[in-house]
Amino acid sequence: MTLEGANVSSVLLPAPIILVFGATIAVGIAGGTIKDAISAFKALPGAFIGKTSKPQATIDQLVTLAEKARSDGLLSLEQEAEGVDDPFLKGALQNVADGTDGEELRILLEDELATKAKSQRNAAKYFTTMGGYAPTVGIIGTVVSLTHVLENLSVPEELGHMIAAAFVATLWGLLSANFIWLPIGARLRRLSDLDVERMTLTMEGVLAIQAGSQPRLLGERLRAMVPADQLAKAA
């Protein structure tokens, strides 16, 4: 806009901004439940922070735990669990130390993984859905504004400004969809996929430790589950 000699303030009109953002959020809530909306907006900080763990770090941690279990027994994992920050790994180690059956532990961990993935993907889907609503809301705002323009055809000197202002709603609908809602939804989905991959790696590692897997073989097996480029970056 600056290169073309336009004034940025010409698109910072309160009415279309309030309409597009307010109506998009309202329609998003109407398309689900209040709890869905609350959960989705609670996930927003994670979308901006975007902390992810390196697969190699997870593998190294599991191999160390395998060595500990092999030398001191599975009961020693209860003490190791106290110093673990990851709730998923912490709970899995405590169950191993408590003597939970391997098959029951797998079912428990898979259910926990599926529940967390479902919650994360619901948040991503919420923002993606809003990205679909926003352009339509913008068009509605433009149509409403153009109706007002047609009511003032008797004032030709004002028509140019009024028509330009009418299309600001469409602009904000497209901007909010493609620069805010859809990118947030895509990022949350990607972060969810990475988290699921980490939890899957952790689950398989803990189950192998419980089964008495040799640490070196465990490390090779876990590395085989991760794309080589991610391991190279971690290394």
Coordinates of N, CA and C in Angstrom, one line a residue:
M1 N 0.8 -1.2 0.0 CA 0.0 0.0 0.0 C 0.9 1.2 0.0
T2 N 2.0 1.2 0.8 CA 2.9 2.3 0.8 C 3.5 2.6 -0.5
L3 N 3.9 1.5 -1.2 CA 4.6 1.7 -2.5 C 3.6 2.2 -3.6
E4 N 2.3 2.0 -3.4 CA 1.4 2.5 -4.4 C 0.8 3.9 -4.0
G5 N 1.4 4.4 -2.9 CA 1.0 5.7 -2.4 C -0.4 5.8 -1.7
A6 N -0.9 4.6 -1.2 CA -2.1 4.6 -0.5 C -1.8 4.8 1.0
N7 N -2.8 5.1 1.7 CA -2.7 5.3 3.2 C -3.2 4.1 3.9
V8 N -2.3 3.5 4.8 CA -2.7 2.3 5.5 C -3.9 2.5 6.3
S9 N -4.1 3.7 6.8 CA -5.3 3.9 7.7 C -6.6 3.7 6.9
S10 N -6.5 3.7 5.6 CA -7.8 3.6 4.8 C -8.4 2.2 5.0
V11 N -7.6 1.2 5.4 CA -8.2 -0.2 5.6 C -8.4 -0.4 7.1
L12 N -8.0 0.5 8.0 CA -8.2 0.3 9.4 C -9.5 0.9 9.8
L13 N -10.6 0.4 9.2 CA -11.9 1.0 9.5 C -12.6 0.1 10.6
P14 N -13.1 0.7 11.7 CA -13.6 -0.1 12.8 C -14.8 -1.0 12.4
A15 N -15.7 -0.5 11.6 CA -16.9 -1.3 11.4 C -16.7 -2.6 10.7
P16 N -15.9 -2.7 9.5 CA -15.7 -4.0 8.9 C -14.8 -4.9 9.8
I17 N -13.9 -4.3 10.5 CA -13.0 -5.1 11.4 C -13.8 -5.8 12.5
I18 N -14.7 -5.0 13.1 CA -15.6 -5.6 14.1 C -16.5 -6.6 13.6
L19 N -17.1 -6.4 12.4 CA -18.0 -7.3 11.8 C -17.3 -8.6 11.4
V20 N -16.1 -8.5 10.8 CA -15.5 -9.7 10.3 C -15.0 -10.6 11.5
F21 N -14.3 -10.0 12.4 CA -13.7 -10.8 13.5 C -14.8 -11.2 14.5
G22 N -15.7 -10.3 14.8 CA -16.8 -10.6 15.7 C -17.7 -11.7 15.2
A23 N -18.2 -11.6 13.9 CA -19.1 -12.5 13.3 C -18.4 -13.9 13.1
T24 N -17.1 -13.8 12.7 CA -16.4 -15.1 12.4 C -16.3 -15.9 13.7
I25 N -15.9 -15.2 14.8 CA -15.8 -15.9 16.1 C -17.2 -16.4 16.6
A26 N -18.2 -15.6 16.4 CA -19.6 -16.0 16.8 C -20.1 -17.2 16.0
V27 N -19.8 -17.2 14.6 CA -20.2 -18.3 13.8 C -19.4 -19.6 14.2
G28 N -18.1 -19.4 14.5 CA -17.3 -20.5 14.9 C -17.9 -21.2 16.1
I29 N -18.3 -20.4 17.1 CA -18.9 -20.9 18.3 C -20.2 -21.6 18.0
A30 N -21.0 -21.0 17.1 CA -22.3 -21.5 16.8 C -22.1 -22.9 16.1
G31 N -21.0 -23.1 15.4 CA -20.8 -24.4 14.7 C -20.3 -25.5 15.6
G32 N -20.1 -25.2 16.9 CA -19.7 -26.2 17.8 C -20.3 -26.0 19.2
T33 N -19.5 -26.1 20.2 CA -19.9 -25.9 21.6 C -19.0 -24.8 22.2
I34 N -19.5 -24.3 23.3 CA -18.7 -23.3 24.0 C -17.4 -23.9 24.5
K35 N -17.5 -25.1 25.0 CA -16.3 -25.8 25.4 C -15.2 -26.0 24.3
D36 N -15.7 -26.2 23.1 CA -14.8 -26.3 21.9 C -14.1 -25.0 21.7
A37 N -14.8 -23.9 21.8 CA -14.2 -22.6 21.6 C -13.2 -22.3 22.7
I38 N -13.6 -22.5 23.9 CA -12.7 -22.3 25.1 C -11.4 -23.1 24.9
S39 N -11.6 -24.4 24.6 CA -10.4 -25.2 24.5 C -9.5 -24.8 23.3
A40 N -10.1 -24.3 22.2 CA -9.4 -23.9 21.1 C -8.5 -22.6 21.4
F41 N -9.1 -21.7 22.1 CA -8.4 -20.4 22.4 C -7.4 -20.7 23.5
K42 N -7.6 -21.7 24.3 CA -6.6 -22.0 25.3 C -5.4 -22.6 24.6
A43 N -5.6 -23.2 23.5 CA -4.4 -23.8 22.7 C -3.6 -22.8 22.0
L44 N -4.1 -21.5 21.9 CA -3.4 -20.5 21.1 C -2.0 -20.2 21.6
P45 N -1.7 -20.1 22.9 CA -0.3 -19.9 23.3 C 0.6 -20.9 22.8
G46 N 0.2 -22.2 22.7 CA 1.0 -23.2 22.2 C 1.3 -23.1 20.7
A47 N 0.4 -22.5 20.0 CA 0.6 -22.2 18.6 C 1.7 -21.2 18.3
F48 N 1.8 -20.2 19.2 CA 2.8 -19.2 19.1 C 4.2 -19.6 19.6
I49 N 4.1 -20.3 20.8 CA 5.4 -20.8 21.4 C 6.0 -21.9 20.6
G50 N 5.1 -22.9 20.3 CA 5.5 -24.0 19.4 C 6.7 -24.8 19.9
K51 N 6.7 -25.2 21.1 CA 7.9 -26.0 21.7 C 7.7 -27.4 21.2
T52 N 8.7 -28.0 20.7 CA 8.7 -29.4 20.3 C 10.0 -30.0 20.7
S53 N 9.9 -31.3 21.1 CA 11.1 -32.0 21.6 C 11.8 -32.7 20.4
K54 N 13.1 -32.8 20.4 CA 13.8 -33.5 19.4 C 13.7 -35.0 19.5
P55 N 13.4 -35.8 18.5 CA 13.3 -37.2 18.6 C 14.6 -37.9 19.1
Q56 N 15.8 -37.3 18.8 CA 17.0 -37.9 19.3 C 17.1 -37.8 20.8
A57 N 16.6 -36.7 21.3 CA 16.6 -36.5 22.8 C 15.7 -37.5 23.5
T58 N 14.6 -37.7 22.9 CA 13.6 -38.7 23.5 C 14.3 -40.1 23.4
I59 N 14.9 -40.5 22.3 CA 15.5 -41.8 22.2 C 16.7 -41.9 23.2
D60 N 17.5 -40.9 23.3 CA 18.6 -41.0 24.3 C 18.1 -41.2 25.7
Q61 N 17.0 -40.5 26.0 CA 16.4 -40.6 27.4 C 15.9 -42.0 27.6
L62 N 15.2 -42.6 26.6 CA 14.7 -44.0 26.7 C 15.8 -45.0 26.8
V63 N 16.8 -44.8 26.1 CA 18.0 -45.8 26.1 C 18.6 -45.7 27.5
T64 N 18.7 -44.5 28.1 CA 19.3 -44.4 29.4 C 18.4 -45.1 30.5
L65 N 17.1 -45.0 30.3 CA 16.2 -45.6 31.2 C 16.3 -47.1 31.0
A66 N 16.5 -47.6 29.8 CA 16.6 -49.0 29.5 C 17.9 -49.6 30.2
E67 N 18.9 -48.8 30.2 CA 20.2 -49.2 30.9 C 20.0 -49.3 32.4
K68 N 19.2 -48.3 32.9 CA 18.9 -48.3 34.3 C 18.1 -49.5 34.7
A69 N 17.1 -49.8 33.9 CA 16.2 -50.9 34.2 C 17.0 -52.3 34.1
R70 N 17.9 -52.3 33.2 CA 18.7 -53.6 33.0 C 19.6 -53.8 34.1
S71 N 20.2 -52.8 34.7 CA 21.2 -52.9 35.7 C 20.6 -53.0 37.1
D72 N 19.5 -52.2 37.4 CA 18.9 -52.1 38.7 C 17.5 -52.7 38.8
G73 N 16.9 -53.2 37.7 CA 15.6 -53.7 37.7 C 14.5 -52.7 37.4
L74 N 13.3 -53.2 37.1 CA 12.2 -52.3 36.7 C 11.7 -51.4 37.8
L75 N 11.9 -51.9 39.1 CA 11.4 -51.1 40.2 C 12.2 -49.8 40.3
S76 N 13.4 -49.8 39.8 CA 14.2 -48.5 39.8 C 13.6 -47.4 39.0
L77 N 12.7 -47.8 38.1 CA 12.1 -46.8 37.2 C 11.1 -45.9 38.0
E78 N 10.7 -46.3 39.1 CA 9.8 -45.5 39.9 C 10.5 -44.3 40.4
Q79 N 11.8 -44.5 40.8 CA 12.6 -43.3 41.3 C 12.9 -42.4 40.1
E80 N 13.2 -43.0 38.9 CA 13.5 -42.3 37.7 C 12.3 -41.4 37.3
A81 N 11.1 -41.9 37.5 CA 9.9 -41.2 37.1 C 9.7 -39.9 37.8
E82 N 10.3 -39.8 39.0 CA 10.1 -38.6 39.8 C 10.8 -37.4 39.2
G83 N 11.9 -37.7 38.5 CA 12.6 -36.6 37.8 C 12.2 -36.3 36.4
V84 N 11.1 -37.0 35.9 CA 10.7 -36.8 34.5 C 9.6 -35.7 34.5
D85 N 9.8 -34.8 33.5 CA 8.8 -33.7 33.3 C 7.6 -34.1 32.5
D86 N 7.8 -35.0 31.5 CA 6.8 -35.4 30.6 C 5.7 -36.2 31.4
P87 N 4.5 -35.8 31.5 CA 3.4 -36.5 32.2 C 3.2 -37.9 31.6
F88 N 3.3 -38.0 30.3 CA 3.0 -39.3 29.6 C 4.1 -40.3 30.0
L89 N 5.3 -39.9 29.9 CA 6.4 -40.8 30.2 C 6.4 -41.1 31.7
K90 N 6.1 -40.1 32.5 CA 6.1 -40.3 34.0 C 5.1 -41.4 34.4
G91 N 3.9 -41.3 33.8 CA 2.8 -42.2 34.1 C 3.2 -43.6 33.6
A92 N 3.8 -43.7 32.4 CA 4.2 -45.0 31.9 C 5.2 -45.7 32.7
L93 N 6.2 -44.9 33.2 CA 7.2 -45.5 34.0 C 6.7 -46.0 35.4
Q94 N 5.8 -45.2 35.9 CA 5.2 -45.6 37.2 C 4.4 -46.9 37.0
N95 N 3.7 -47.1 35.9 CA 2.9 -48.3 35.7 C 3.8 -49.5 35.5
V96 N 5.0 -49.3 34.8 CA 5.9 -50.4 34.6 C 6.5 -50.8 36.0
A97 N 6.8 -49.8 36.8 CA 7.3 -50.1 38.2 C 6.3 -50.8 39.0
D98 N 5.0 -50.5 38.8 CA 4.0 -51.1 39.6 C 3.6 -52.5 39.1
G99 N 4.3 -53.0 38.0 CA 4.1 -54.3 37.5 C 2.8 -54.5 36.6
T100 N 2.4 -53.4 36.0 CA 1.2 -53.5 35.1 C 1.5 -54.4 33.9
D101 N 0.6 -55.3 33.6 CA 0.8 -56.2 32.4 C 1.1 -55.4 31.2
G102 N 1.9 -56.0 30.3 CA 2.4 -55.3 29.1 C 1.2 -54.9 28.2
E103 N 0.3 -55.9 28.0 CA -0.8 -55.6 27.1 C -1.7 -54.6 27.6
E104 N -2.0 -54.7 28.9 CA -2.9 -53.7 29.5 C -2.2 -52.3 29.5
L105 N -0.9 -52.2 29.7 CA -0.2 -51.0 29.6 C -0.3 -50.4 28.2
R106 N -0.1 -51.2 27.2 CA -0.2 -50.7 25.8 C -1.6 -50.1 25.5
I107 N -2.6 -50.8 26.0 CA -4.0 -50.3 25.8 C -4.2 -48.9 26.5
L108 N -3.7 -48.9 27.7 CA -3.8 -47.6 28.5 C -3.1 -46.5 27.8
L109 N -1.9 -46.7 27.4 CA -1.1 -45.6 26.7 C -1.7 -45.3 25.4
E110 N -2.2 -46.2 24.6 CA -2.8 -45.9 23.3 C -4.1 -45.1 23.5
D111 N -4.8 -45.4 24.6 CA -6.1 -44.6 24.8 C -5.7 -43.2 25.3
E112 N -4.7 -43.1 26.1 CA -4.3 -41.7 26.5 C -3.7 -40.9 25.3
L113 N -3.0 -41.6 24.5 CA -2.5 -40.9 23.3 C -3.6 -40.4 22.3
A114 N -4.6 -41.3 22.1 CA -5.7 -41.0 21.2 C -6.5 -39.9 21.8
T115 N -6.7 -39.8 23.1 CA -7.5 -38.8 23.7 C -6.9 -37.4 23.6
K116 N -5.6 -37.4 23.8 CA -4.8 -36.1 23.7 C -4.8 -35.6 22.3
A117 N -4.6 -36.6 21.3 CA -4.5 -36.2 19.9 C -5.9 -35.7 19.4
K118 N -6.9 -36.3 19.9 CA -8.3 -35.8 19.5 C -8.5 -34.4 20.0
S119 N -8.1 -34.1 21.3 CA -8.3 -32.8 21.8 C -7.5 -31.7 21.1
Q120 N -6.3 -32.1 20.7 CA -5.4 -31.1 20.0 C -6.0 -30.9 18.6
R121 N -6.4 -31.9 17.9 CA -6.9 -31.8 16.6 C -8.3 -31.0 16.5
N122 N -9.1 -31.1 17.6 CA -10.3 -30.4 17.7 C -10.0 -28.9 17.7
A123 N -8.9 -28.5 18.4 CA -8.5 -27.1 18.4 C -8.1 -26.6 17.1
A124 N -7.3 -27.4 16.4 CA -6.8 -27.1 15.0 C -8.0 -27.0 14.1
K125 N -9.0 -27.9 14.2 CA -10.1 -27.9 13.3 C -11.0 -26.7 13.5
Y126 N -11.1 -26.2 14.8 CA -11.9 -25.0 15.1 C -11.4 -23.8 14.3
F127 N -10.0 -23.6 14.3 CA -9.5 -22.4 13.7 C -9.5 -22.6 12.1
T128 N -9.3 -23.8 11.7 CA -9.5 -24.0 10.2 C -10.9 -23.7 9.7
T129 N -11.9 -24.1 10.5 CA -13.2 -23.8 10.2 C -13.5 -22.3 10.2
M130 N -12.9 -21.6 11.1 CA -13.1 -20.2 11.1 C -12.5 -19.5 9.9
G131 N -11.4 -20.1 9.4 CA -10.8 -19.6 8.2 C -11.7 -19.8 7.0
G132 N -12.6 -20.8 7.1 CA -13.5 -21.0 6.0 C -14.7 -20.0 6.1
Y133 N -15.1 -19.6 7.3 CA -16.2 -18.7 7.5 C -15.8 -17.2 7.1
A134 N -14.6 -16.8 7.5 CA -14.2 -15.4 7.4 C -14.4 -14.7 6.1
P135 N -13.9 -15.4 4.9 CA -14.2 -14.7 3.7 C -15.6 -14.4 3.4
T136 N -16.5 -15.4 3.7 CA -17.9 -15.2 3.5 C -18.5 -14.1 4.3
V137 N -18.0 -14.0 5.6 CA -18.5 -12.9 6.4 C -18.0 -11.6 5.8
G138 N -16.8 -11.6 5.3 CA -16.3 -10.3 4.7 C -17.2 -9.9 3.5
I139 N -17.6 -10.9 2.7 CA -18.4 -10.6 1.5 C -19.8 -10.1 2.0
I140 N -20.3 -10.7 3.0 CA -21.6 -10.2 3.6 C -21.5 -8.7 4.0
G141 N -20.4 -8.4 4.6 CA -20.1 -7.0 5.0 C -20.0 -6.1 3.8
T142 N -19.4 -6.5 2.8 CA -19.3 -5.7 1.6 C -20.7 -5.5 0.9
V143 N -21.5 -6.6 0.9 CA -22.8 -6.4 0.3 C -23.7 -5.4 1.1
V144 N -23.6 -5.5 2.4 CA -24.3 -4.6 3.2 C -23.8 -3.2 3.0
S145 N -22.5 -3.0 2.9 CA -22.0 -1.6 2.6 C -22.4 -1.1 1.2
L146 N -22.4 -2.0 0.2 CA -22.8 -1.6 -1.1 C -24.2 -1.2 -1.2
T147 N -25.0 -1.8 -0.4 CA -26.5 -1.4 -0.3 C -26.6 0.0 0.2
H148 N -25.7 0.3 1.2 CA -25.7 1.7 1.7 C -25.2 2.7 0.6
V149 N -24.3 2.2 -0.3 CA -23.8 3.0 -1.4 C -24.9 3.3 -2.4
L150 N -25.7 2.3 -2.7 CA -26.8 2.5 -3.6 C -27.8 3.5 -3.1
E151 N -27.9 3.6 -1.8 CA -28.9 4.6 -1.2 C -28.4 6.0 -1.3
N152 N -27.1 6.2 -1.7 CA -26.5 7.5 -1.8 C -26.0 7.9 -3.2
L153 N -26.6 7.4 -4.2 CA -26.2 7.7 -5.6 C -26.4 9.1 -5.9
S154 N -27.2 9.8 -5.2 CA -27.4 11.2 -5.4 C -26.2 12.1 -4.9
V155 N -25.2 11.5 -4.3 CA -24.1 12.2 -3.8 C -22.8 11.6 -4.5
P156 N -22.6 11.9 -5.8 CA -21.5 11.2 -6.6 C -20.1 11.5 -6.0
E157 N -19.9 12.6 -5.4 CA -18.6 12.9 -4.9 C -18.2 12.0 -3.7
E158 N -19.1 11.3 -3.1 CA -18.9 10.4 -2.0 C -18.8 9.0 -2.4
L159 N -19.2 8.7 -3.6 CA -19.3 7.3 -4.0 C -18.0 6.5 -4.0
G160 N -16.9 7.2 -4.5 CA -15.6 6.5 -4.6 C -15.2 6.1 -3.2
H161 N -15.2 7.0 -2.2 CA -14.8 6.7 -0.9 C -15.7 5.6 -0.3
M162 N -17.0 5.6 -0.5 CA -17.9 4.7 0.1 C -17.7 3.3 -0.5
I163 N -17.5 3.2 -1.8 CA -17.3 1.9 -2.5 C -16.0 1.3 -2.0
A164 N -14.9 2.1 -1.9 CA -13.6 1.6 -1.3 C -13.8 1.1 0.1
A165 N -14.5 1.8 0.9 CA -14.8 1.4 2.3 C -15.6 0.1 2.3
A166 N -16.5 -0.1 1.3 CA -17.3 -1.3 1.3 C -16.4 -2.6 1.1
F167 N -15.4 -2.5 0.3 CA -14.6 -3.6 -0.1 C -13.6 -3.9 1.0
V168 N -13.5 -3.0 2.0 CA -12.5 -3.3 3.1 C -13.0 -4.5 3.9
A169 N -14.3 -4.8 4.0 CA -14.8 -5.9 4.7 C -14.3 -7.2 4.0
T170 N -14.4 -7.3 2.7 CA -13.9 -8.4 2.0 C -12.4 -8.6 2.2
L171 N -11.7 -7.5 2.2 CA -10.2 -7.6 2.4 C -9.9 -8.2 3.8
W172 N -10.6 -7.7 4.8 CA -10.3 -8.2 6.1 C -10.8 -9.7 6.3
G173 N -11.8 -10.1 5.6 CA -12.2 -11.5 5.6 C -11.2 -12.4 5.0
L174 N -10.6 -11.9 3.9 CA -9.5 -12.7 3.2 C -8.2 -12.7 4.1
L175 N -7.9 -11.5 4.6 CA -6.7 -11.4 5.4 C -6.8 -12.2 6.7
S176 N -7.9 -12.1 7.4 CA -8.0 -12.9 8.6 C -8.0 -14.4 8.4
A177 N -8.6 -14.8 7.3 CA -8.7 -16.2 7.0 C -7.3 -16.8 6.6
N178 N -6.6 -16.1 5.7 CA -5.3 -16.7 5.2 C -4.1 -16.3 6.0
F179 N -4.2 -15.2 6.8 CA -3.0 -14.8 7.6 C -3.2 -15.1 9.0
I180 N -4.4 -15.4 9.5 CA -4.6 -15.7 10.9 C -5.1 -17.1 11.2
W181 N -6.4 -17.3 10.8 CA -7.1 -18.5 11.2 C -6.6 -19.8 10.6
L182 N -6.4 -19.8 9.3 CA -5.9 -21.0 8.6 C -4.4 -21.3 9.0
P183 N -3.5 -20.3 9.1 CA -2.2 -20.7 9.6 C -2.2 -21.2 11.0
I184 N -3.0 -20.6 11.9 CA -3.0 -21.1 13.3 C -3.5 -22.5 13.3
G185 N -4.6 -22.8 12.5 CA -5.1 -24.2 12.4 C -4.1 -25.2 11.9
A186 N -3.4 -24.8 10.8 CA -2.4 -25.7 10.3 C -1.2 -25.9 11.2
R187 N -0.8 -24.8 12.0 CA 0.3 -25.0 12.9 C -0.1 -25.9 14.1
L188 N -1.3 -25.7 14.6 CA -1.8 -26.6 15.7 C -1.8 -28.0 15.2
R189 N -2.3 -28.2 14.0 CA -2.3 -29.6 13.5 C -0.9 -30.2 13.4
R190 N 0.0 -29.4 12.9 CA 1.4 -29.9 12.8 C 2.0 -30.2 14.1
L191 N 1.8 -29.3 15.1 CA 2.3 -29.5 16.4 C 1.7 -30.7 17.1
S192 N 0.4 -31.0 16.8 CA -0.3 -32.2 17.3 C 0.3 -33.4 16.7
D193 N 0.6 -33.4 15.4 CA 1.2 -34.6 14.8 C 2.6 -34.9 15.4
L194 N 3.4 -33.8 15.6 CA 4.7 -34.0 16.2 C 4.6 -34.5 17.6
D195 N 3.6 -34.1 18.4 CA 3.4 -34.5 19.7 C 3.0 -36.0 19.8
V196 N 2.1 -36.4 18.8 CA 1.7 -37.8 18.7 C 2.9 -38.7 18.4
E197 N 3.8 -38.2 17.4 CA 4.9 -39.0 17.1 C 5.9 -39.2 18.3
R198 N 6.0 -38.1 19.1 CA 6.8 -38.2 20.3 C 6.2 -39.2 21.3
M199 N 4.9 -39.1 21.5 CA 4.3 -40.0 22.5 C 4.3 -41.5 22.0
T200 N 4.2 -41.6 20.7 CA 4.3 -43.0 20.1 C 5.7 -43.6 20.3
L201 N 6.7 -42.7 20.1 CA 8.1 -43.2 20.3 C 8.3 -43.5 21.8
T202 N 7.7 -42.7 22.7 CA 7.9 -42.9 24.1 C 7.2 -44.2 24.5
M203 N 6.0 -44.4 24.0 CA 5.2 -45.6 24.3 C 5.9 -46.9 23.9
E204 N 6.4 -46.9 22.7 CA 7.1 -48.1 22.2 C 8.4 -48.3 23.0
G205 N 9.1 -47.3 23.3 CA 10.3 -47.4 24.1 C 10.0 -48.0 25.5
V206 N 9.0 -47.5 26.2 CA 8.7 -47.9 27.5 C 8.2 -49.4 27.5
L207 N 7.4 -49.8 26.5 CA 7.0 -51.2 26.4 C 8.2 -52.1 26.1
A208 N 9.1 -51.6 25.3 CA 10.3 -52.4 25.1 C 11.2 -52.6 26.3
I209 N 11.3 -51.5 27.1 CA 12.0 -51.6 28.4 C 11.3 -52.6 29.3
Q210 N 10.0 -52.5 29.4 CA 9.3 -53.5 30.2 C 9.5 -54.9 29.8
A211 N 9.7 -55.1 28.4 CA 9.9 -56.5 27.9 C 11.3 -56.9 28.1
G212 N 12.2 -56.0 28.6 CA 13.6 -56.4 28.8 C 14.5 -56.2 27.6
S213 N 14.1 -55.3 26.7 CA 14.9 -55.1 25.4 C 16.3 -54.6 25.8
Q214 N 17.3 -55.1 25.0 CA 18.7 -54.6 25.2 C 18.8 -53.2 24.8
P215 N 19.4 -52.3 25.6 CA 19.5 -50.8 25.3 C 19.9 -50.5 23.9
R216 N 21.0 -51.1 23.4 CA 21.5 -50.8 22.1 C 20.5 -51.1 21.0
L217 N 19.9 -52.3 21.1 CA 18.9 -52.6 20.1 C 17.6 -51.7 20.2
L218 N 17.3 -51.3 21.4 CA 16.2 -50.4 21.6 C 16.5 -49.1 20.9
G219 N 17.7 -48.6 21.1 CA 18.0 -47.3 20.4 C 17.9 -47.4 18.9
E220 N 18.4 -48.6 18.3 CA 18.3 -48.8 16.9 C 16.9 -48.9 16.4
R221 N 16.1 -49.6 17.2 CA 14.7 -49.7 16.8 C 13.9 -48.4 16.8
L222 N 14.2 -47.6 17.8 CA 13.5 -46.3 17.9 C 14.0 -45.3 16.8
R223 N 15.3 -45.4 16.5 CA 15.8 -44.5 15.4 C 15.2 -44.9 14.1
A224 N 14.9 -46.2 13.9 CA 14.3 -46.7 12.7 C 12.9 -46.1 12.5
M225 N 12.3 -45.7 13.6 CA 10.9 -45.1 13.6 C 10.9 -43.6 13.3
V226 N 12.1 -43.0 13.2 CA 12.2 -41.6 13.0 C 12.9 -41.3 11.6
P227 N 12.3 -40.4 10.8 CA 13.0 -40.0 9.5 C 14.4 -39.6 9.7
A228 N 15.3 -40.0 8.9 CA 16.7 -39.8 9.0 C 17.1 -38.4 9.1
D229 N 16.4 -37.5 8.4 CA 16.7 -36.1 8.4 C 16.5 -35.5 9.8
Q230 N 15.5 -35.9 10.5 CA 15.3 -35.4 11.9 C 16.4 -35.9 12.8
L231 N 16.9 -37.1 12.6 CA 18.0 -37.6 13.5 C 19.2 -36.8 13.1
A232 N 19.5 -36.5 11.9 CA 20.7 -35.8 11.4 C 20.7 -34.4 12.0
K233 N 19.5 -33.7 12.0 CA 19.4 -32.4 12.6 C 19.7 -32.4 14.1
A234 N 19.1 -33.4 14.7 CA 19.3 -33.5 16.2 C 20.8 -33.8 16.5
A235 N 21.4 -34.6 15.7 CA 22.8 -34.9 15.9 C 23.7 -33.7 15.7

